[in-house]
Short mmCIF file of C-alpha atoms and ligand atoms in Angstrom, two decimals:
data_model
loop_
_atom_site.label_atom_id
_atom_site.label_comp_id
_atom_site.label_asym_id
_atom_site.label_seq_id
_atom_site.Cartn_x
_atom_site.Cartn_y
_atom_site.Cartn_z
CA UNK H 1 137.76 187.85 127.61
CA UNK H 2 140.75 186.27 129.33
CA UNK H 3 143.44 186.29 126.63
CA UNK H 4 144.79 182.86 127.54
CA UNK H 5 141.43 181.10 127.39
CA UNK H 6 140.10 180.81 123.86
CA UNK H 7 136.98 179.34 122.31
CA UNK H 8 137.09 176.30 120.02
CA UNK H 9 135.30 175.08 116.94
CA UNK H 10 132.43 172.70 117.73
CA UNK H 11 132.82 169.36 115.98
CA UNK H 12 129.83 167.88 114.14
CA UNK H 13 131.78 165.34 112.07
CA UNK H 14 135.41 164.66 111.17
CA UNK H 15 135.22 162.79 107.85
CA UNK H 16 134.29 164.88 106.03
CA UNK H 17 135.15 167.75 108.32
CA UNK H 18 132.14 169.71 109.59
CA UNK H 19 132.74 172.12 112.44
CA UNK H 20 130.84 175.09 113.84
CA UNK H 21 132.19 178.47 114.64
CA UNK H 22 132.02 179.39 118.37
CA UNK H 23 129.61 182.08 117.25
CA UNK H 24 128.55 183.14 120.76
CA UNK H 25 132.04 184.47 121.36
CA UNK H 26 132.71 186.22 118.02
CA UNK H 27 132.73 189.97 118.56
CA UNK H 28 134.63 190.89 115.38
CA UNK H 29 133.14 191.94 112.08
CA UNK H 30 135.68 189.59 110.47
CA UNK H 31 135.69 186.09 111.89
CA UNK H 32 139.34 185.08 112.48
CA UNK H 33 140.20 182.25 110.06
CA UNK H 34 140.62 179.63 112.80
CA UNK H 35 137.06 180.33 114.01
CA UNK H 36 135.48 180.11 110.55
CA UNK H 37 133.02 177.21 110.31
CA UNK H 38 133.91 174.30 108.02
CA UNK H 39 131.36 172.54 105.88
CA UNK H 40 132.36 169.75 103.51
CA UNK H 41 130.49 167.01 101.68
CA UNK H 42 133.61 165.06 100.74
CA UNK H 43 137.19 164.60 101.90
CA UNK H 44 139.45 167.56 101.11
CA UNK H 45 140.77 167.35 97.54
CA UNK H 46 144.48 166.71 97.04
CA UNK H 47 145.64 169.67 94.99
CA UNK H 48 148.30 169.77 92.30
CA UNK H 49 149.56 172.33 89.75
CA UNK H 50 146.52 171.83 87.49
CA UNK H 51 144.24 173.15 90.23
CA UNK H 52 145.73 176.60 89.65
CA UNK H 53 144.07 176.70 86.23
CA UNK H 54 140.40 177.60 86.00
CA UNK H 55 138.64 176.08 83.01
CA UNK H 56 135.99 178.16 81.29
CA UNK H 57 133.86 176.13 78.90
CA UNK H 58 131.01 177.05 76.59
CA UNK H 59 128.89 173.96 76.21
CA UNK H 60 130.98 170.94 75.28
CA UNK H 61 133.02 172.53 72.51
CA UNK H 62 134.99 175.66 73.47
CA UNK H 63 137.38 175.75 76.40
CA UNK H 64 139.97 178.13 77.73
CA UNK H 65 142.06 178.24 80.88
CA UNK H 66 142.83 181.09 83.28
CA UNK H 67 145.79 180.72 85.63
CA UNK H 68 145.76 182.02 89.22
CA UNK H 69 148.55 184.43 88.26
CA UNK H 70 146.24 186.00 85.65
CA UNK H 71 143.50 186.37 88.26
CA UNK H 72 145.94 188.06 90.64
CA UNK H 73 146.85 190.57 87.93
CA UNK H 74 143.23 191.64 87.32
CA UNK H 75 141.46 194.47 89.19
CA UNK H 76 140.13 193.04 92.46
CA UNK H 77 137.06 193.66 94.59
CA UNK H 78 137.02 193.23 98.39
CA UNK H 79 133.71 192.69 100.17
CA UNK H 80 132.64 191.75 103.71
CA UNK H 81 130.28 188.83 103.18
CA UNK H 82 128.88 186.30 105.66
CA UNK H 83 128.66 182.66 104.62
CA UNK H 84 125.79 180.83 106.23
CA UNK H 85 125.18 177.15 105.68
CA UNK H 86 121.60 176.43 104.61
CA UNK H 87 121.53 173.89 107.46
CA UNK H 88 122.51 176.43 110.13
CA UNK H 89 120.28 175.95 113.23
CA UNK H 90 118.86 172.67 111.87
CA UNK H 91 119.11 171.15 115.36
CA UNK H 92 116.37 173.54 116.51
CA UNK H 93 113.55 172.03 114.42
CA UNK H 94 111.25 170.40 116.94
CA UNK H 95 110.15 167.71 114.48
CA UNK H 96 113.67 166.43 113.93
CA UNK H 97 115.22 166.23 110.49
CA UNK H 98 118.21 164.19 109.32
CA UNK H 99 121.49 165.89 108.52
CA UNK H 100 124.27 167.63 110.41
CA UNK H 101 122.73 168.86 113.66
CA UNK H 102 124.04 172.42 113.41
CA UNK H 103 123.24 174.80 116.24
CA UNK H 104 123.93 178.53 115.75
CA UNK H 105 127.49 178.35 114.44
CA UNK H 106 127.28 177.32 110.78
CA UNK H 107 127.86 180.95 109.89
CA UNK H 108 130.97 183.16 109.75
CA UNK H 109 131.91 186.31 107.91
CA UNK H 110 134.94 188.17 106.71
CA UNK H 111 136.59 190.02 103.88
CA UNK H 112 136.78 188.22 100.56
CA UNK H 113 139.00 189.49 97.77
CA UNK H 114 138.65 188.32 94.21
CA UNK H 115 137.73 189.09 90.64
CA UNK H 116 134.07 189.62 89.69
CA UNK H 117 133.11 186.52 87.75
CA UNK H 118 131.63 188.65 84.96
CA UNK H 119 135.09 190.09 84.24
CA UNK H 120 136.41 186.60 83.56
CA UNK H 121 133.80 185.85 80.93
CA UNK H 122 133.91 187.08 77.37
CA UNK H 123 130.89 188.54 75.61
CA UNK H 124 131.09 185.82 72.98
CA UNK H 125 130.66 183.21 75.69
CA UNK H 126 127.43 184.80 76.87
CA UNK H 127 125.35 184.48 73.74
CA UNK H 128 121.61 184.97 73.82
CA UNK H 129 121.15 181.29 74.42
CA UNK H 130 123.16 181.10 77.65
CA UNK H 131 120.87 180.31 80.56
CA UNK H 132 122.90 179.19 83.56
CA UNK H 133 126.52 178.96 84.66
CA UNK H 134 127.70 175.74 86.28
CA UNK H 135 130.51 175.65 88.84
CA UNK H 136 132.48 172.51 89.65
CA UNK H 137 134.76 171.98 92.63
CA UNK H 138 137.83 169.73 92.69
CA UNK H 139 136.42 167.53 95.46
CA UNK H 140 134.44 164.38 94.80
CA UNK H 141 133.06 161.42 96.64
CA UNK H 142 130.26 158.91 97.01
CA UNK H 143 126.71 160.10 97.33
CA UNK H 144 123.85 157.70 98.10
CA UNK H 145 121.67 157.17 95.03
CA UNK H 146 124.42 158.19 92.60
CA UNK H 147 126.90 156.03 90.75
CA UNK H 148 130.65 156.30 91.20
CA UNK H 149 132.30 159.43 92.51
CA UNK H 150 130.35 162.64 92.06
CA UNK H 151 131.88 166.13 92.05
CA UNK H 152 130.48 169.03 94.09
CA UNK H 153 128.77 170.94 91.32
CA UNK H 154 126.08 173.65 91.26
CA UNK H 155 124.71 176.32 88.94
CA UNK H 156 123.60 179.93 89.20
CA UNK H 157 121.09 181.72 87.01
CA UNK H 158 122.82 184.14 84.63
CA UNK H 159 121.59 187.21 86.48
CA UNK H 160 123.13 186.14 89.81
CA UNK H 161 126.32 184.83 88.23
CA UNK H 162 126.88 188.14 86.42
CA UNK H 163 126.16 190.37 89.42
CA UNK H 164 129.27 192.54 89.96
CA UNK H 165 129.65 191.24 93.55
CA UNK H 166 129.71 187.55 92.60
CA UNK H 167 133.42 186.88 92.97
CA UNK H 168 136.03 184.30 92.16
CA UNK H 169 137.81 184.91 95.47
CA UNK H 170 141.41 184.04 96.29
CA UNK H 171 141.89 185.85 99.62
CA UNK H 172 140.17 185.75 103.01
CA UNK H 173 140.90 188.56 105.47
CA UNK H 174 143.70 189.68 103.18
CA UNK H 175 145.54 186.34 103.18
CA UNK H 176 145.54 183.64 100.47
CA UNK H 177 142.62 181.22 100.87
CA UNK H 178 143.55 178.16 102.88
CA UNK H 179 142.95 174.65 101.54
CA UNK H 180 140.03 174.05 103.90
CA UNK H 181 138.20 177.08 102.52
CA UNK H 182 138.81 176.49 98.82
CA UNK H 183 142.43 177.24 97.90
CA UNK H 184 143.39 178.48 95.35
CA UNK H 185 140.02 180.04 94.50
CA UNK H 186 136.35 179.72 95.35
CA UNK H 187 133.12 181.35 94.35
CA UNK H 188 131.59 183.92 96.72
CA UNK H 189 127.89 184.52 96.11
CA UNK H 190 126.68 187.31 98.43
CA UNK H 191 123.11 187.07 99.76
CA UNK H 192 122.73 183.36 98.97
CA UNK H 193 123.11 180.45 101.36
CA UNK H 194 126.69 179.24 101.22
CA UNK H 195 126.14 176.03 99.24
CA UNK H 196 126.38 178.37 96.23
CA UNK H 197 129.91 179.48 97.12
CA UNK H 198 131.70 176.55 95.47
CA UNK H 199 135.17 175.84 96.88
CA UNK H 200 138.23 174.59 94.92
CA UNK H 201 136.64 176.00 91.77
CA UNK H 202 137.97 174.08 88.75
CA UNK H 203 135.51 174.48 85.97
CA UNK H 204 132.95 177.06 84.91
CA UNK H 205 130.54 176.02 82.18
CA UNK H 206 128.04 178.17 80.36
CA UNK H 207 124.98 176.13 79.45
CA UNK H 208 121.81 176.63 77.43
CA UNK H 209 119.51 174.66 79.69
CA UNK H 210 118.71 174.19 83.37
CA UNK H 211 121.35 172.28 85.31
CA UNK H 212 120.34 169.24 87.31
CA UNK H 213 122.59 167.39 89.71
CA UNK H 214 122.40 165.93 93.21
CA UNK H 215 123.57 169.15 94.89
CA UNK H 216 121.16 171.24 92.81
CA UNK H 217 117.92 169.34 92.41
CA UNK H 218 118.03 166.77 95.25
CA UNK H 219 119.81 168.58 98.08
CA UNK H 220 119.33 172.30 98.68
CA UNK H 221 115.65 172.15 97.89
CA UNK H 222 112.97 172.99 100.44
CA UNK H 223 110.69 169.93 100.70
CA UNK H 224 107.64 171.13 102.63
CA UNK H 225 106.07 167.66 102.85
CA UNK H 226 107.28 164.85 105.02
CA UNK H 227 106.39 161.96 102.70
CA UNK H 228 106.60 163.25 99.14
CA UNK H 229 108.66 165.58 96.97
CA UNK H 230 105.80 167.78 95.85
CA UNK H 231 106.07 171.57 95.95
CA UNK H 232 109.84 171.54 96.27
CA UNK H 233 111.55 174.92 95.89
CA UNK H 234 115.28 175.65 95.48
CA UNK H 235 117.21 177.16 98.40
CA UNK H 236 118.65 180.53 97.35
CA UNK H 237 118.51 183.83 99.31
CA UNK H 238 119.39 184.03 103.01
CA UNK H 239 116.40 184.47 105.29
CA UNK H 240 116.25 187.37 107.74
CA UNK H 241 117.78 186.03 110.94
CA UNK H 242 119.37 186.83 114.30
CA UNK H 243 121.28 184.96 116.99
CA UNK H 244 121.53 185.85 120.66
CA UNK H 245 125.22 185.50 121.51
CA UNK H 246 125.04 186.47 125.19
CA UNK H 247 123.76 185.50 127.67
CA UNK H 248 124.21 181.83 126.83
CA UNK H 249 121.22 179.51 126.84
CA UNK H 250 120.37 178.16 130.33
CA UNK H 251 122.87 180.41 132.06
CA UNK H 252 122.44 181.55 135.65
CA UNK H 253 122.66 185.31 136.17
CA UNK H 254 122.99 187.50 139.23
CA UNK H 255 120.12 189.91 139.61
CA UNK H 256 120.94 193.35 138.21
CA UNK H 257 122.01 194.78 134.88
CA UNK H 258 122.91 192.53 131.95
CA UNK H 259 123.62 193.09 128.30
CA UNK H 260 121.69 190.98 125.81
CA UNK H 261 123.63 190.95 122.54
CA UNK H 262 123.92 189.20 119.24
CA UNK H 263 124.15 189.39 115.49
CA UNK H 264 121.53 189.85 112.77
CA UNK H 265 121.71 189.40 108.99
CA UNK H 266 119.63 189.07 105.85
CA UNK H 267 120.00 188.23 102.18
CA UNK H 268 117.49 190.82 101.04
CA UNK H 269 118.32 194.46 101.78
CA UNK H 270 119.65 195.54 105.17
CA UNK H 271 118.77 194.87 108.79
CA UNK H 272 116.37 197.63 109.77
CA UNK H 273 115.54 196.68 113.33
CA UNK H 274 116.24 194.03 115.97
CA UNK H 275 113.68 193.57 118.72
CA UNK H 276 113.99 191.78 122.03
CA UNK H 277 111.14 190.33 124.11
CA UNK H 278 111.03 189.08 127.70
CA UNK H 279 107.35 188.08 127.68
CA UNK H 280 107.22 185.47 124.92
CA UNK H 281 106.63 187.99 122.20
CA UNK H 282 103.77 190.03 123.66
CA UNK H 283 105.90 193.18 123.79
CA UNK H 284 109.14 193.97 121.99
CA UNK H 285 111.90 196.49 122.75
CA UNK H 286 114.22 197.81 120.05
CA UNK H 287 117.87 196.87 120.46
CA UNK H 288 120.75 199.20 119.59
CA UNK H 289 122.32 198.38 116.25
CA UNK H 290 125.99 198.75 115.42
CA UNK H 291 126.85 200.22 112.06
CA UNK H 292 128.04 197.87 109.33
CA UNK H 293 129.87 200.73 107.67
CA UNK H 294 129.73 200.64 103.90
CA UNK H 295 129.17 196.92 103.77
CA UNK H 296 125.93 196.01 102.08
CA UNK H 297 126.02 192.34 103.02
CA UNK H 298 127.58 191.99 106.46
CA UNK H 299 125.83 191.02 109.65
CA UNK H 300 125.43 193.68 112.30
CA UNK H 301 125.92 193.48 116.04
CA UNK H 302 123.04 194.53 118.29
CA UNK H 303 122.66 194.90 122.05
CA UNK H 304 120.22 195.86 124.76
CA UNK H 305 121.05 196.61 128.38
CA UNK H 306 118.33 195.38 130.71
CA UNK H 307 117.56 194.97 134.39
CA UNK H 308 116.78 191.60 135.85
CA UNK H 309 115.59 192.57 139.32
CA UNK H 310 113.34 189.67 140.22
CA UNK H 311 114.60 186.17 140.77
CA UNK H 312 113.18 183.54 138.51
CA UNK H 313 113.34 182.06 135.03
CA UNK H 314 113.16 184.22 131.91
CA UNK H 315 112.92 183.55 128.20
CA UNK H 316 114.66 186.09 126.00
CA UNK H 317 113.65 186.30 122.34
CA UNK H 318 115.23 188.28 119.52
CA UNK H 319 113.85 188.93 116.07
CA UNK H 320 115.26 190.89 113.16
CA UNK H 321 113.36 192.92 110.57
CA UNK H 322 114.93 193.72 107.20
CA UNK H 323 114.46 196.61 104.79
CA UNK H 324 112.45 194.39 102.45
CA UNK H 325 109.85 193.98 105.20
CA UNK H 326 110.69 190.44 106.23
CA UNK H 327 110.48 189.53 109.94
CA UNK H 328 111.66 186.37 111.69
CA UNK H 329 108.63 184.15 112.29
CA UNK H 330 107.64 182.76 115.66
CA UNK H 331 107.48 179.20 114.30
CA UNK H 332 110.02 178.02 111.74
CA UNK H 333 109.09 176.89 108.25
CA UNK H 334 109.56 173.13 108.60
CA UNK H 335 111.03 171.31 105.63
CA UNK H 336 112.26 167.75 105.32
CA UNK H 337 115.94 168.56 104.85
CA UNK H 338 115.94 171.24 107.50
CA UNK H 339 117.13 174.28 105.57
CA UNK H 340 116.75 177.99 106.26
CA UNK H 341 115.76 177.88 109.95
CA UNK H 342 115.05 181.47 110.96
CA UNK H 343 112.49 181.42 113.76
CA UNK H 344 113.04 183.98 116.55
CA UNK H 345 116.21 183.29 118.52
CA UNK H 346 115.46 181.98 122.03
CA UNK H 347 117.53 181.89 125.21
CA UNK H 348 116.43 180.74 128.69
CA UNK H 349 118.10 182.26 131.73
CA UNK H 350 117.63 181.99 135.47
CA UNK H 351 118.18 184.92 137.78
CA UNK H 352 119.32 183.96 141.29
N1 MTE E 401 133.60 172.22 96.35
C1 MTE E 401 132.79 172.38 97.42
N2 MTE E 401 132.28 173.60 97.65
C2 MTE E 401 131.46 173.80 98.71
C3 MTE E 401 131.08 172.73 99.56
C4 MTE E 401 131.64 171.45 99.30
O1 MTE E 401 131.39 170.45 100.01
N3 MTE E 401 132.49 171.32 98.22
N4 MTE E 401 130.20 172.96 100.59
C5 MTE E 401 129.34 174.13 100.44
C6 MTE E 401 128.57 174.43 101.64
S1 MTE E 401 127.17 173.51 101.89
C7 MTE E 401 128.93 175.44 102.50
S2 MTE E 401 127.94 175.83 103.81
C8 MTE E 401 130.17 176.23 102.28
C9 MTE E 401 131.09 176.13 103.49
O2 MTE E 401 132.25 176.88 103.29
P1 MTE E 401 133.44 176.83 104.37
O3 MTE E 401 133.81 175.39 104.61
O4 MTE E 401 134.53 177.66 103.80
O5 MTE E 401 132.87 177.45 105.62
O6 MTE E 401 130.90 175.79 101.14
C10 MTE E 401 130.12 175.36 100.03
N5 MTE E 401 130.99 175.06 98.92
MO1 MO E 402 126.08 174.41 103.68
#
């Protein structure tokens, strides 16, 4: 790539700020900070000294506070984790759905450093009755159907919250988190869609019941039916997925050798195989996979060198298979809010 010419974020909205990563040009395992996508429901919170204290509450009665400096003094874990917005690729549903029209770039990944949430909680706080842990961000705003200003607030089941890799993170790519990505600390929930990774974390509450709230039981639910709310299911684990980075959609290629390449990821196990098809899925060829080292969660890069000898139009498809046996479907699972799109990745090219 010419060093002087650089990609940009792709703007979806400015207030609140929602911008895509230029994912087709990201070759690194760690997305540079300025290319990390930005997804916000509300204006950025204005932070003050109190935001450096994390409140831990048990029900309504007991509270204690942990300061950032205490977090920094605790043993830390560093993990390469992708964040993918549940609405990534929403623009590709052929029966259109409302919401940010994300293409492929509502995903980025890098190294998160923080303290496992479980190490911040005391045994006494996790009595037999505890059922979920609720996380509240410092940002708030208006949400249709709700009164006043609502905070961004979500819960995790105890099992996920207490997983050793669920972090209260304060660094990204070895630098302090920036305000846009949750300064001073945010939750990082590997393997789940990124709505779970609450930014500007202010309050953690251990509760004895199931949490309900607009970002838990209205949004981030799969609604399979167009006209009613029946059979709704919460959005949790990342689907198996892949994106063709190059060649770009509708590009014109010279005849000859070209490299088809992209990324693949999953929230359940590891990527086992990525397959590429040039005949609309009748036959598939295995792509070469890069190693993701020791990282359990990170996406992998894949590539396939192929010959385009005849002039004409081609459709290139990619599909990933994970170690839990999941394969990207040919047709996406349509749902009213447009979450979890993971149909085979498609690119059209013309050879001249
Ligand atoms: N407090 C707070 N946390 C939040 C959000 C938000 O609006 N407020 N958005 C969530 C969603 S939907 C996504 S996809 C990720 C985006 O994180 P990023 O902006 O760092 O990429 O943050 C999640 N955490
Ligand atoms: Mo999201």
